Each structure stands twice: as structure tokens, then as C-alpha cells.
mmCIF file of C-alpha atoms in Angstrom:
data_model
loop_
_atom_site.group_PDB
_atom_site.id
_atom_site.type_symbol
_atom_site.label_atom_id
_atom_site.label_comp_id
_atom_site.label_asym_id
_atom_site.label_seq_id
_atom_site.Cartn_x
_atom_site.Cartn_y
_atom_site.Cartn_z
ATOM 1 C CA UNK A 298 18.263 1.085 13.991
ATOM 2 C CA UNK A 299 17.377 -0.747 10.784
ATOM 3 C CA UNK A 300 14.648 -2.914 12.313
ATOM 4 C CA UNK A 301 12.892 0.145 13.725
ATOM 5 C CA UNK A 302 13.109 1.786 10.305
ATOM 6 C CA UNK A 303 11.483 -1.281 8.763
ATOM 7 C CA UNK A 304 8.675 -1.165 11.306
ATOM 8 C CA UNK A 305 8.046 2.515 10.650
ATOM 9 C CA UNK A 306 8.068 1.912 6.901
ATOM 10 C CA UNK A 307 5.610 -0.932 7.322
ATOM 11 C CA UNK A 308 3.441 1.085 9.680
ATOM 12 C CA UNK A 309 2.700 3.603 6.963
ATOM 13 C CA UNK A 310 2.289 0.882 4.353
ATOM 14 C CA UNK A 311 -0.186 -1.308 6.218
ATOM 15 C CA UNK A 312 -3.008 1.079 7.051
ATOM 16 C CA UNK A 313 -4.907 -0.113 3.968
ATOM 17 C CA UNK A 314 -4.595 -3.822 4.773
ATOM 18 C CA UNK A 315 -7.506 -5.945 3.655
ATOM 19 C CA UNK A 316 -8.153 -9.644 3.258
ATOM 20 C CA UNK A 317 -6.302 -9.688 -0.080
ATOM 21 C CA UNK A 318 -3.013 -8.272 1.250
ATOM 22 C CA UNK A 319 -0.041 -10.530 0.550
ATOM 23 C CA UNK A 320 3.417 -10.997 1.995
ATOM 24 C CA UNK A 321 6.028 -12.685 -0.181
ATOM 25 C CA UNK A 322 9.450 -13.756 1.047
ATOM 26 C CA UNK A 323 11.658 -13.215 -1.997
ATOM 27 C CA UNK A 324 14.877 -14.515 -0.477
ATOM 28 C CA UNK A 325 16.609 -14.892 2.861
ATOM 29 C CA UNK A 326 17.079 -11.122 2.966
ATOM 30 C CA UNK A 327 14.191 -9.682 0.957
ATOM 31 C CA UNK A 328 10.424 -9.491 1.271
ATOM 32 C CA UNK A 329 7.533 -7.780 -0.520
ATOM 33 C CA UNK A 330 4.201 -6.610 0.848
ATOM 34 C CA UNK A 331 1.451 -6.126 -1.752
ATOM 35 C CA UNK A 332 -1.773 -4.331 -0.829
ATOM 36 C CA UNK A 333 -4.629 -4.248 -3.391
ATOM 37 C CA UNK A 334 -6.210 -0.802 -3.746
ATOM 38 C CA UNK A 335 -9.027 -1.620 -6.155
ATOM 39 C CA UNK A 336 -9.285 -3.251 -9.550
ATOM 40 C CA UNK A 337 -5.896 -4.258 -10.887
ATOM 41 C CA UNK A 338 -4.164 -1.585 -8.815
ATOM 42 C CA UNK A 339 -2.037 -2.235 -5.752
ATOM 43 C CA UNK A 340 0.607 -0.676 -3.529
ATOM 44 C CA UNK A 341 3.814 -2.589 -3.110
ATOM 45 C CA UNK A 342 6.672 -2.341 -0.648
ATOM 46 C CA UNK A 343 9.841 -4.347 -1.222
ATOM 47 C CA UNK A 344 12.634 -4.382 1.336
ATOM 48 C CA UNK A 345 16.086 -5.810 0.749
ATOM 49 C CA UNK A 346 17.981 -6.269 4.009
ATOM 50 C CA UNK A 347 21.114 -7.868 2.547
ATOM 51 C CA UNK A 348 23.278 -4.875 3.511
ATOM 52 C CA UNK A 349 22.261 -5.248 7.162
ATOM 53 C CA UNK A 350 23.288 -8.889 7.495
ATOM 54 C CA UNK A 351 19.821 -9.705 8.841
ATOM 55 C CA UNK A 352 18.042 -12.825 7.601
ATOM 56 C CA UNK A 353 14.310 -13.024 6.958
ATOM 57 C CA UNK A 354 13.257 -16.354 8.441
ATOM 58 C CA UNK A 355 9.491 -16.091 8.030
ATOM 59 C CA UNK A 356 6.462 -13.873 8.114
ATOM 60 C CA UNK A 357 2.731 -13.670 7.646
ATOM 61 C CA UNK A 358 -0.204 -11.345 7.236
ATOM 62 C CA UNK A 359 -3.613 -11.901 8.751
ATOM 63 C CA UNK A 360 -6.896 -10.036 8.612
ATOM 64 C CA UNK A 361 -9.790 -10.328 11.059
ATOM 65 C CA UNK A 362 -13.170 -8.987 9.856
ATOM 66 C CA UNK A 363 -14.984 -6.402 12.003
ATOM 67 C CA UNK A 364 -15.828 -7.736 15.445
ATOM 68 C CA UNK A 365 -19.563 -7.575 16.242
ATOM 69 C CA UNK A 366 -18.871 -6.263 19.744
ATOM 70 C CA UNK A 367 -15.869 -4.066 19.140
ATOM 71 C CA UNK A 368 -16.744 -2.965 15.622
ATOM 72 C CA UNK A 369 -13.076 -3.066 14.686
ATOM 73 C CA UNK A 370 -10.950 -4.877 12.162
ATOM 74 C CA UNK A 371 -7.580 -6.176 13.263
ATOM 75 C CA UNK A 372 -4.861 -6.442 10.682
ATOM 76 C CA UNK A 373 -1.652 -8.125 11.759
ATOM 77 C CA UNK A 374 1.731 -8.091 10.061
ATOM 78 C CA UNK A 375 4.379 -10.375 11.562
ATOM 79 C CA UNK A 376 7.940 -10.473 10.319
ATOM 80 C CA UNK A 377 10.730 -12.640 11.671
ATOM 81 C CA UNK A 378 14.156 -11.104 11.141
ATOM 82 C CA UNK A 379 17.097 -13.048 12.479
ATOM 83 C CA UNK A 380 16.403 -13.721 16.149
ATOM 84 C CA UNK A 381 13.822 -10.936 16.388
ATOM 85 C CA UNK A 382 10.070 -11.298 15.976
ATOM 86 C CA UNK A 383 8.424 -8.049 14.959
ATOM 87 C CA UNK A 384 4.661 -7.683 15.077
ATOM 88 C CA UNK A 385 2.542 -4.842 13.800
ATOM 89 C CA UNK A 386 -1.188 -4.629 14.500
ATOM 90 C CA UNK A 387 -3.433 -2.023 12.898
ATOM 91 C CA UNK A 388 -6.757 -1.823 14.689
ATOM 92 C CA UNK A 389 -9.976 -0.372 13.292
ATOM 93 C CA UNK A 390 -10.650 2.488 10.926
ATOM 94 C CA UNK A 391 -8.694 4.882 13.158
ATOM 95 C CA UNK A 392 -5.535 3.035 12.179
ATOM 96 C CA UNK A 393 -4.403 2.713 15.801
ATOM 97 C CA UNK A 394 -1.112 0.880 15.607
ATOM 98 C CA UNK A 395 0.354 -1.494 18.162
ATOM 99 C CA UNK A 396 3.987 -2.461 17.704
ATOM 100 C CA UNK A 397 5.779 -5.204 19.588
ATOM 101 C CA UNK A 398 9.171 -6.795 19.203
ATOM 102 C CA UNK A 399 10.881 -9.728 20.884
ATOM 103 C CA UNK A 400 14.332 -11.189 20.538
#
């Protein structure tokens, strides 16, 4: 399933999320995630979903600094594809990943 493939691709591309990570919607069927890795360097993932017939209707990235009690960062990637809302959370330095999808 294409959406699952996208989630898996993003899972391995979001472990290094930080406050400077950016999500850009290039078109109705394409998006880019850019993750700074130090200095002028960055990792970039661009996905074009035009062949799938799925529309990208919105998305966002958010970063929560370490929680004083939990000692964990929470990095959230949300992507809205067609009628589906896909959410990816990466929690703490262990990179524990929580995936959820609704449609």
C-alpha cells in the first residue's frame, strides 16, 4: 500500500528531527521534508505521489523540547493525503515511533 510505504519512508527519515526541520508542500501531489544535520548540511526527502492519484491536502511538523518530567523530546510529523490523516511521532532519544492513521 502506497501510504504505508510513505509512512515507512518517513519513519526512517524523521529520527533526526529537530526544531529546524521543515515540511514543504510542493504541489497537490508532492512534498519535501528537509532535516538540518549541522552547518549548511541537511537531509532531504521528496515524495511525488502523482502516480497514485492521491492528493496532498496539508501537513505540518512540530517539535517539543525535552519534558522536565519525562526527559523526552516529541517530534511529530503529520501528513494529510486525500481523505487520510497520517501521523508519525518519534519520542525521545530511543527513537520510539508511534504511527497512527485515520480516514
